[in-house]
């Protein structure tokens, strides 16, 4: 009876998880002075590019459930970083918009997060860091659900 050779290298899942957890730790430390956590920063980042948005649209873009999104927006509203008002196009929905205080906190958080991420990727060098990002995007795009015609559905 012949045995196959054991697989080489560490399994990808645990390796990706360890890398992700380390990046989260660095992000938490970097964001702390801005008074924002990672979820709050993510909401402000999306709103900076798309505001105003409904709570539902924000939740969909960030891939979080409605309950979590409401809690994050509640926290940002308590920090005067966002306002929530009835959407003029659909009064049943709330439109979320960044306040001047939220913009200031976001700019501070963006600079800190960008620096932390650059430090995290520094061992790769600039070219390999970009290749790493491209490889991650390729894997995500390839894994995205597709319809029968091959078009992304997610």
mmCIF file with all atom_site columns, N, CA and C in Angstrom, residues 94-150:
data_model
loop_
_atom_site.group_PDB
_atom_site.id
_atom_site.type_symbol
_atom_site.label_atom_id
_atom_site.label_alt_id
_atom_site.label_comp_id
_atom_site.label_asym_id
_atom_site.label_entity_id
_atom_site.label_seq_id
_atom_site.pdbx_PDB_ins_code
_atom_site.Cartn_x
_atom_site.Cartn_y
_atom_site.Cartn_z
_atom_site.occupancy
_atom_site.B_iso_or_equiv
_atom_site.pdbx_formal_charge
_atom_site.auth_seq_id
_atom_site.auth_comp_id
_atom_site.auth_asym_id
_atom_site.auth_atom_id
_atom_site.pdbx_PDB_model_num
ATOM 1   N N  . UNK A 1 94  ? -34.499 55.587 5.673   1.00 0.00 ? 94  UNK A N  1
ATOM 2   C CA . UNK A 1 94  ? -33.633 56.629 6.209   1.00 0.00 ? 94  UNK A CA 1
ATOM 3   C C  . UNK A 1 94  ? -32.416 56.780 5.312   1.00 0.00 ? 94  UNK A C  1
ATOM 4   N N  . UNK A 1 95  ? -32.090 58.027 4.990   1.00 0.00 ? 95  UNK A N  1
ATOM 5   C CA . UNK A 1 95  ? -30.858 58.327 4.261   1.00 0.00 ? 95  UNK A CA 1
ATOM 6   C C  . UNK A 1 95  ? -29.809 58.743 5.285   1.00 0.00 ? 95  UNK A C  1
ATOM 7   N N  . UNK A 1 96  ? -28.630 58.180 5.162   1.00 0.00 ? 96  UNK A N  1
ATOM 8   C CA . UNK A 1 96  ? -27.544 58.454 6.101   1.00 0.00 ? 96  UNK A CA 1
ATOM 9   C C  . UNK A 1 96  ? -26.530 59.345 5.390   1.00 0.00 ? 96  UNK A C  1
ATOM 10  N N  . UNK A 1 97  ? -26.128 60.400 6.090   1.00 0.00 ? 97  UNK A N  1
ATOM 11  C CA . UNK A 1 97  ? -25.202 61.372 5.517   1.00 0.00 ? 97  UNK A CA 1
ATOM 12  C C  . UNK A 1 97  ? -24.132 61.720 6.541   1.00 0.00 ? 97  UNK A C  1
ATOM 13  N N  . UNK A 1 98  ? -22.912 61.950 6.078   1.00 0.00 ? 98  UNK A N  1
ATOM 14  C CA . UNK A 1 98  ? -21.795 62.295 6.957   1.00 0.00 ? 98  UNK A CA 1
ATOM 15  C C  . UNK A 1 98  ? -21.897 63.775 7.342   1.00 0.00 ? 98  UNK A C  1
ATOM 16  N N  . UNK A 1 99  ? -21.613 64.064 8.597   1.00 0.00 ? 99  UNK A N  1
ATOM 17  C CA . UNK A 1 99  ? -21.578 65.438 9.095   1.00 0.00 ? 99  UNK A CA 1
ATOM 18  C C  . UNK A 1 99  ? -20.160 65.996 8.943   1.00 0.00 ? 99  UNK A C  1
ATOM 19  N N  . UNK A 1 100 ? -19.973 67.294 9.125   1.00 0.00 ? 100 UNK A N  1
ATOM 20  C CA . UNK A 1 100 ? -18.608 67.841 9.115   1.00 0.00 ? 100 UNK A CA 1
ATOM 21  C C  . UNK A 1 100 ? -17.706 67.157 10.162  1.00 0.00 ? 100 UNK A C  1
ATOM 22  N N  . UNK A 1 101 ? -18.257 66.854 11.339  1.00 0.00 ? 101 UNK A N  1
ATOM 23  C CA . UNK A 1 101 ? -17.486 66.147 12.365  1.00 0.00 ? 101 UNK A CA 1
ATOM 24  C C  . UNK A 1 101 ? -17.111 64.751 11.883  1.00 0.00 ? 101 UNK A C  1
ATOM 25  N N  . UNK A 1 102 ? -18.049 64.102 11.194  1.00 0.00 ? 102 UNK A N  1
ATOM 26  C CA . UNK A 1 102 ? -17.784 62.777 10.644  1.00 0.00 ? 102 UNK A CA 1
ATOM 27  C C  . UNK A 1 102 ? -16.715 62.817 9.569   1.00 0.00 ? 102 UNK A C  1
ATOM 28  N N  . UNK A 1 103 ? -16.760 63.858 8.724   1.00 0.00 ? 103 UNK A N  1
ATOM 29  C CA . UNK A 1 103 ? -15.723 64.012 7.693   1.00 0.00 ? 103 UNK A CA 1
ATOM 30  C C  . UNK A 1 103 ? -14.349 64.189 8.321   1.00 0.00 ? 103 UNK A C  1
ATOM 31  N N  . UNK A 1 104 ? -14.271 64.975 9.389   1.00 0.00 ? 104 UNK A N  1
ATOM 32  C CA . UNK A 1 104 ? -12.984 65.192 10.060  1.00 0.00 ? 104 UNK A CA 1
ATOM 33  C C  . UNK A 1 104 ? -12.479 63.886 10.674  1.00 0.00 ? 104 UNK A C  1
ATOM 34  N N  . UNK A 1 105 ? -13.367 63.151 11.343  1.00 0.00 ? 105 UNK A N  1
ATOM 35  C CA . UNK A 1 105 ? -12.965 61.867 11.937  1.00 0.00 ? 105 UNK A CA 1
ATOM 36  C C  . UNK A 1 105 ? -12.561 60.881 10.846  1.00 0.00 ? 105 UNK A C  1
ATOM 37  N N  . UNK A 1 106 ? -13.292 60.888 9.732   1.00 0.00 ? 106 UNK A N  1
ATOM 38  C CA . UNK A 1 106 ? -12.959 59.984 8.636   1.00 0.00 ? 106 UNK A CA 1
ATOM 39  C C  . UNK A 1 106 ? -11.593 60.302 8.043   1.00 0.00 ? 106 UNK A C  1
ATOM 40  N N  . UNK A 1 107 ? -11.298 61.574 7.820   1.00 0.00 ? 107 UNK A N  1
ATOM 41  C CA . UNK A 1 107 ? -9.990  61.945 7.258   1.00 0.00 ? 107 UNK A CA 1
ATOM 42  C C  . UNK A 1 107 ? -8.854  61.489 8.180   1.00 0.00 ? 107 UNK A C  1
ATOM 43  N N  . UNK A 1 108 ? -9.036  61.684 9.488   1.00 0.00 ? 108 UNK A N  1
ATOM 44  C CA . UNK A 1 108 ? -8.023  61.243 10.456  1.00 0.00 ? 108 UNK A CA 1
ATOM 45  C C  . UNK A 1 108 ? -7.903  59.719 10.415  1.00 0.00 ? 108 UNK A C  1
ATOM 46  N N  . UNK A 1 109 ? -9.032  59.028 10.403  1.00 0.00 ? 109 UNK A N  1
ATOM 47  C CA . UNK A 1 109 ? -9.022  57.560 10.392  1.00 0.00 ? 109 UNK A CA 1
ATOM 48  C C  . UNK A 1 109 ? -8.434  57.022 9.088   1.00 0.00 ? 109 UNK A C  1
ATOM 49  N N  . UNK A 1 110 ? -8.763  57.654 7.965   1.00 0.00 ? 110 UNK A N  1
ATOM 50  C CA . UNK A 1 110 ? -8.249  57.213 6.667   1.00 0.00 ? 110 UNK A CA 1
ATOM 51  C C  . UNK A 1 110 ? -6.728  57.294 6.630   1.00 0.00 ? 110 UNK A C  1
ATOM 52  N N  . UNK A 1 111 ? -6.186  58.404 7.109   1.00 0.00 ? 111 UNK A N  1
ATOM 53  C CA . UNK A 1 111 ? -4.724  58.551 7.128   1.00 0.00 ? 111 UNK A CA 1
ATOM 54  C C  . UNK A 1 111 ? -4.089  57.488 8.022   1.00 0.00 ? 111 UNK A C  1
ATOM 55  N N  . UNK A 1 112 ? -4.668  57.253 9.183   1.00 0.00 ? 112 UNK A N  1
ATOM 56  C CA . UNK A 1 112 ? -4.116  56.269 10.117  1.00 0.00 ? 112 UNK A CA 1
ATOM 57  C C  . UNK A 1 112 ? -4.241  54.858 9.558   1.00 0.00 ? 112 UNK A C  1
ATOM 58  N N  . UNK A 1 113 ? -5.387  54.535 8.980   1.00 0.00 ? 113 UNK A N  1
ATOM 59  C CA . UNK A 1 113 ? -5.587  53.195 8.425   1.00 0.00 ? 113 UNK A CA 1
ATOM 60  C C  . UNK A 1 113 ? -4.655  52.953 7.239   1.00 0.00 ? 113 UNK A C  1
ATOM 61  N N  . UNK A 1 114 ? -4.537  53.945 6.372   1.00 0.00 ? 114 UNK A N  1
ATOM 62  C CA . UNK A 1 114 ? -3.663  53.826 5.204   1.00 0.00 ? 114 UNK A CA 1
ATOM 63  C C  . UNK A 1 114 ? -2.220  53.577 5.632   1.00 0.00 ? 114 UNK A C  1
ATOM 64  N N  . UNK A 1 115 ? -1.775  54.292 6.658   1.00 0.00 ? 115 UNK A N  1
ATOM 65  C CA . UNK A 1 115 ? -0.412  54.107 7.161   1.00 0.00 ? 115 UNK A CA 1
ATOM 66  C C  . UNK A 1 115 ? -0.241  52.714 7.773   1.00 0.00 ? 115 UNK A C  1
ATOM 67  N N  . UNK A 1 116 ? -1.230  52.255 8.524   1.00 0.00 ? 116 UNK A N  1
ATOM 68  C CA . UNK A 1 116 ? -1.146  50.917 9.137   1.00 0.00 ? 116 UNK A CA 1
ATOM 69  C C  . UNK A 1 116 ? -1.117  49.836 8.065   1.00 0.00 ? 116 UNK A C  1
ATOM 70  N N  . UNK A 1 117 ? -1.953  49.992 7.054   1.00 0.00 ? 117 UNK A N  1
ATOM 71  C CA . UNK A 1 117 ? -1.991  49.011 5.967   1.00 0.00 ? 117 UNK A CA 1
ATOM 72  C C  . UNK A 1 117 ? -0.673  49.008 5.192   1.00 0.00 ? 117 UNK A C  1
ATOM 73  N N  . UNK A 1 118 ? -0.126  50.187 4.944   1.00 0.00 ? 118 UNK A N  1
ATOM 74  C CA . UNK A 1 118 ? 1.163   50.276 4.245   1.00 0.00 ? 118 UNK A CA 1
ATOM 75  C C  . UNK A 1 118 ? 2.259   49.603 5.061   1.00 0.00 ? 118 UNK A C  1
ATOM 76  N N  . UNK A 1 119 ? 2.239   49.804 6.369   1.00 0.00 ? 119 UNK A N  1
ATOM 77  C CA . UNK A 1 119 ? 3.222   49.154 7.227   1.00 0.00 ? 119 UNK A CA 1
ATOM 78  C C  . UNK A 1 119 ? 3.055   47.636 7.224   1.00 0.00 ? 119 UNK A C  1
ATOM 79  N N  . UNK A 1 120 ? 1.826   47.194 7.200   1.00 0.00 ? 120 UNK A N  1
ATOM 80  C CA . UNK A 1 120 ? 1.543   45.755 7.157   1.00 0.00 ? 120 UNK A CA 1
ATOM 81  C C  . UNK A 1 120 ? 2.064   45.128 5.869   1.00 0.00 ? 120 UNK A C  1
ATOM 82  N N  . UNK A 1 121 ? 1.901   45.831 4.757   1.00 0.00 ? 121 UNK A N  1
ATOM 83  C CA . UNK A 1 121 ? 2.317   45.312 3.456   1.00 0.00 ? 121 UNK A CA 1
ATOM 84  C C  . UNK A 1 121 ? 3.778   45.599 3.128   1.00 0.00 ? 121 UNK A C  1
ATOM 85  N N  . UNK A 1 122 ? 4.445   46.417 3.919   1.00 0.00 ? 122 UNK A N  1
ATOM 86  C CA . UNK A 1 122 ? 5.822   46.825 3.633   1.00 0.00 ? 122 UNK A CA 1
ATOM 87  C C  . UNK A 1 122 ? 6.783   45.662 3.375   1.00 0.00 ? 122 UNK A C  1
ATOM 88  N N  . UNK A 1 123 ? 6.686   44.541 4.100   1.00 0.00 ? 123 UNK A N  1
ATOM 89  C CA . UNK A 1 123 ? 7.623   43.439 3.814   1.00 0.00 ? 123 UNK A CA 1
ATOM 90  C C  . UNK A 1 123 ? 7.529   42.920 2.377   1.00 0.00 ? 123 UNK A C  1
ATOM 91  N N  . UNK A 1 124 ? 6.416   43.161 1.708   1.00 0.00 ? 124 UNK A N  1
ATOM 92  C CA . UNK A 1 124 ? 6.256   42.697 0.324   1.00 0.00 ? 124 UNK A CA 1
ATOM 93  C C  . UNK A 1 124 ? 6.931   43.614 -0.689  1.00 0.00 ? 124 UNK A C  1
ATOM 94  N N  . UNK A 1 125 ? 7.116   44.863 -0.338  1.00 0.00 ? 125 UNK A N  1
ATOM 95  C CA . UNK A 1 125 ? 7.569   45.844 -1.318  1.00 0.00 ? 125 UNK A CA 1
ATOM 96  C C  . UNK A 1 125 ? 6.366   46.323 -2.116  1.00 0.00 ? 125 UNK A C  1
ATOM 97  N N  . UNK A 1 126 ? 6.491   47.467 -2.755  1.00 0.00 ? 126 UNK A N  1
ATOM 98  C CA . UNK A 1 126 ? 5.360   48.090 -3.442  1.00 0.00 ? 126 UNK A CA 1
ATOM 99  C C  . UNK A 1 126 ? 4.793   47.222 -4.559  1.00 0.00 ? 126 UNK A C  1
ATOM 100 N N  . UNK A 1 127 ? 5.648   46.676 -5.403  1.00 0.00 ? 127 UNK A N  1
ATOM 101 C CA . UNK A 1 127 ? 5.167   45.883 -6.546  1.00 0.00 ? 127 UNK A CA 1
ATOM 102 C C  . UNK A 1 127 ? 4.455   44.619 -6.086  1.00 0.00 ? 127 UNK A C  1
ATOM 103 N N  . UNK A 1 128 ? 5.054   43.906 -5.123  1.00 0.00 ? 128 UNK A N  1
ATOM 104 C CA . UNK A 1 128 ? 4.413   42.677 -4.647  1.00 0.00 ? 128 UNK A CA 1
ATOM 105 C C  . UNK A 1 128 ? 3.134   42.978 -3.872  1.00 0.00 ? 128 UNK A C  1
ATOM 106 N N  . UNK A 1 129 ? 3.084   44.118 -3.169  1.00 0.00 ? 129 UNK A N  1
ATOM 107 C CA . UNK A 1 129 ? 1.858   44.504 -2.469  1.00 0.00 ? 129 UNK A CA 1
ATOM 108 C C  . UNK A 1 129 ? 0.721   44.698 -3.475  1.00 0.00 ? 129 UNK A C  1
ATOM 109 N N  . UNK A 1 130 ? 1.013   45.345 -4.599  1.00 0.00 ? 130 UNK A N  1
ATOM 110 C CA . UNK A 1 130 ? -0.015  45.523 -5.639  1.00 0.00 ? 130 UNK A CA 1
ATOM 111 C C  . UNK A 1 130 ? -0.400  44.190 -6.271  1.00 0.00 ? 130 UNK A C  1
ATOM 112 N N  . UNK A 1 131 ? 0.581   43.309 -6.478  1.00 0.00 ? 131 UNK A N  1
ATOM 113 C CA . UNK A 1 131 ? 0.273   41.969 -6.997  1.00 0.00 ? 131 UNK A CA 1
ATOM 114 C C  . UNK A 1 131 ? -0.597  41.194 -6.012  1.00 0.00 ? 131 UNK A C  1
ATOM 115 N N  . UNK A 1 132 ? -0.321  41.356 -4.724  1.00 0.00 ? 132 UNK A N  1
ATOM 116 C CA . UNK A 1 132 ? -1.103  40.691 -3.685  1.00 0.00 ? 132 UNK A CA 1
ATOM 117 C C  . UNK A 1 132 ? -2.554  41.161 -3.740  1.00 0.00 ? 132 UNK A C  1
ATOM 118 N N  . UNK A 1 133 ? -2.742  42.471 -3.835  1.00 0.00 ? 133 UNK A N  1
ATOM 119 C CA . UNK A 1 133 ? -4.106  43.015 -3.944  1.00 0.00 ? 133 UNK A CA 1
ATOM 120 C C  . UNK A 1 133 ? -4.803  42.481 -5.197  1.00 0.00 ? 133 UNK A C  1
ATOM 121 N N  . UNK A 1 134 ? -4.080  42.482 -6.306  1.00 0.00 ? 134 UNK A N  1
ATOM 122 C CA . UNK A 1 134 ? -4.658  41.999 -7.565  1.00 0.00 ? 134 UNK A CA 1
ATOM 123 C C  . UNK A 1 134 ? -5.017  40.515 -7.462  1.00 0.00 ? 134 UNK A C  1
ATOM 124 N N  . UNK A 1 135 ? -4.166  39.733 -6.814  1.00 0.00 ? 135 UNK A N  1
ATOM 125 C CA . UNK A 1 135 ? -4.447  38.300 -6.658  1.00 0.00 ? 135 UNK A CA 1
ATOM 126 C C  . UNK A 1 135 ? -5.677  38.082 -5.782  1.00 0.00 ? 135 UNK A C  1
ATOM 127 N N  . UNK A 1 136 ? -5.802  38.855 -4.708  1.00 0.00 ? 136 UNK A N  1
ATOM 128 C CA . UNK A 1 136 ? -6.985  38.740 -3.853  1.00 0.00 ? 136 UNK A CA 1
ATOM 129 C C  . UNK A 1 136 ? -8.252  39.104 -4.626  1.00 0.00 ? 136 UNK A C  1
ATOM 130 N N  . UNK A 1 137 ? -8.181  40.196 -5.396  1.00 0.00 ? 137 UNK A N  1
ATOM 131 C CA . UNK A 1 137 ? -9.343  40.617 -6.190  1.00 0.00 ? 137 UNK A CA 1
ATOM 132 C C  . UNK A 1 137 ? -9.706  39.535 -7.202  1.00 0.00 ? 137 UNK A C  1
ATOM 133 N N  . UNK A 1 138 ? -8.716  38.945 -7.859  1.00 0.00 ? 138 UNK A N  1
ATOM 134 C CA . UNK A 1 138 ? -8.949  37.886 -8.830  1.00 0.00 ? 138 UNK A CA 1
ATOM 135 C C  . UNK A 1 138 ? -9.649  36.692 -8.182  1.00 0.00 ? 138 UNK A C  1
ATOM 136 N N  . UNK A 1 139 ? -9.176  36.296 -7.001  1.00 0.00 ? 139 UNK A N  1
ATOM 137 C CA . UNK A 1 139 ? -9.800  35.174 -6.298  1.00 0.00 ? 139 UNK A CA 1
ATOM 138 C C  . UNK A 1 139 ? -11.237 35.494 -5.906  1.00 0.00 ? 139 UNK A C  1
ATOM 139 N N  . UNK A 1 140 ? -11.472 36.710 -5.436  1.00 0.00 ? 140 UNK A N  1
ATOM 140 C CA . UNK A 1 140 ? -12.838 37.100 -5.071  1.00 0.00 ? 140 UNK A CA 1
ATOM 141 C C  . UNK A 1 140 ? -13.750 37.119 -6.287  1.00 0.00 ? 140 UNK A C  1
ATOM 142 N N  . UNK A 1 141 ? -13.270 37.702 -7.364  1.00 0.00 ? 141 UNK A N  1
ATOM 143 C CA . UNK A 1 141 ? -14.077 37.769 -8.585  1.00 0.00 ? 141 UNK A CA 1
ATOM 144 C C  . UNK A 1 141 ? -14.380 36.376 -9.127  1.00 0.00 ? 141 UNK A C  1
ATOM 145 N N  . UNK A 1 142 ? -13.392 35.489 -9.090  1.00 0.00 ? 142 UNK A N  1
ATOM 146 C CA . UNK A 1 142 ? -13.582 34.128 -9.609  1.00 0.00 ? 142 UNK A CA 1
ATOM 147 C C  . UNK A 1 142 ? -14.564 33.342 -8.752  1.00 0.00 ? 142 UNK A C  1
ATOM 148 N N  . UNK A 1 143 ? -14.611 33.636 -7.454  1.00 0.00 ? 143 UNK A N  1
ATOM 149 C CA . UNK A 1 143 ? -15.490 32.907 -6.546  1.00 0.00 ? 143 UNK A CA 1
ATOM 150 C C  . UNK A 1 143 ? -16.894 33.492 -6.481  1.00 0.00 ? 143 UNK A C  1
ATOM 151 N N  . UNK A 1 144 ? -17.118 34.641 -7.106  1.00 0.00 ? 144 UNK A N  1
ATOM 152 C CA . UNK A 1 144 ? -18.426 35.286 -7.059  1.00 0.00 ? 144 UNK A CA 1
ATOM 153 C C  . UNK A 1 144 ? -19.450 34.440 -7.799  1.00 0.00 ? 144 UNK A C  1
ATOM 154 N N  . UNK A 1 145 ? -20.637 34.280 -7.197  1.00 0.00 ? 145 UNK A N  1
ATOM 155 C CA . UNK A 1 145 ? -21.678 33.496 -7.871  1.00 0.00 ? 145 UNK A CA 1
ATOM 156 C C  . UNK A 1 145 ? -22.011 34.079 -9.244  1.00 0.00 ? 145 UNK A C  1
ATOM 157 N N  . UNK A 1 146 ? -22.273 33.192 -10.188 1.00 0.00 ? 146 UNK A N  1
ATOM 158 C CA . UNK A 1 146 ? -22.576 33.622 -11.558 1.00 0.00 ? 146 UNK A CA 1
ATOM 159 C C  . UNK A 1 146 ? -23.896 32.980 -12.012 1.00 0.00 ? 146 UNK A C  1
ATOM 160 N N  . UNK A 1 147 ? -24.587 33.680 -12.906 1.00 0.00 ? 147 UNK A N  1
ATOM 161 C CA . UNK A 1 147 ? -25.797 33.104 -13.490 1.00 0.00 ? 147 UNK A CA 1
ATOM 162 C C  . UNK A 1 147 ? -25.419 32.174 -14.641 1.00 0.00 ? 147 UNK A C  1
ATOM 163 N N  . UNK A 1 148 ? -26.411 31.634 -15.333 1.00 0.00 ? 148 UNK A N  1
ATOM 164 C CA . UNK A 1 148 ? -26.142 30.662 -16.391 1.00 0.00 ? 148 UNK A CA 1
ATOM 165 C C  . UNK A 1 148 ? -25.347 31.267 -17.546 1.00 0.00 ? 148 UNK A C  1
ATOM 166 N N  . UNK A 1 149 ? -25.448 32.579 -17.740 1.00 0.00 ? 149 UNK A N  1
ATOM 167 C CA . UNK A 1 149 ? -24.726 33.241 -18.814 1.00 0.00 ? 149 UNK A CA 1
ATOM 168 C C  . UNK A 1 149 ? -23.293 33.618 -18.381 1.00 0.00 ? 149 UNK A C  1
ATOM 169 N N  . UNK A 1 150 ? -22.956 33.327 -17.110 1.00 0.00 ? 150 UNK A N  1
ATOM 170 C CA . UNK A 1 150 ? -21.612 33.637 -16.620 1.00 0.00 ? 150 UNK A CA 1
ATOM 171 C C  . UNK A 1 150 ? -21.470 35.022 -16.044 1.00 0.00 ? 150 UNK A C  1
#
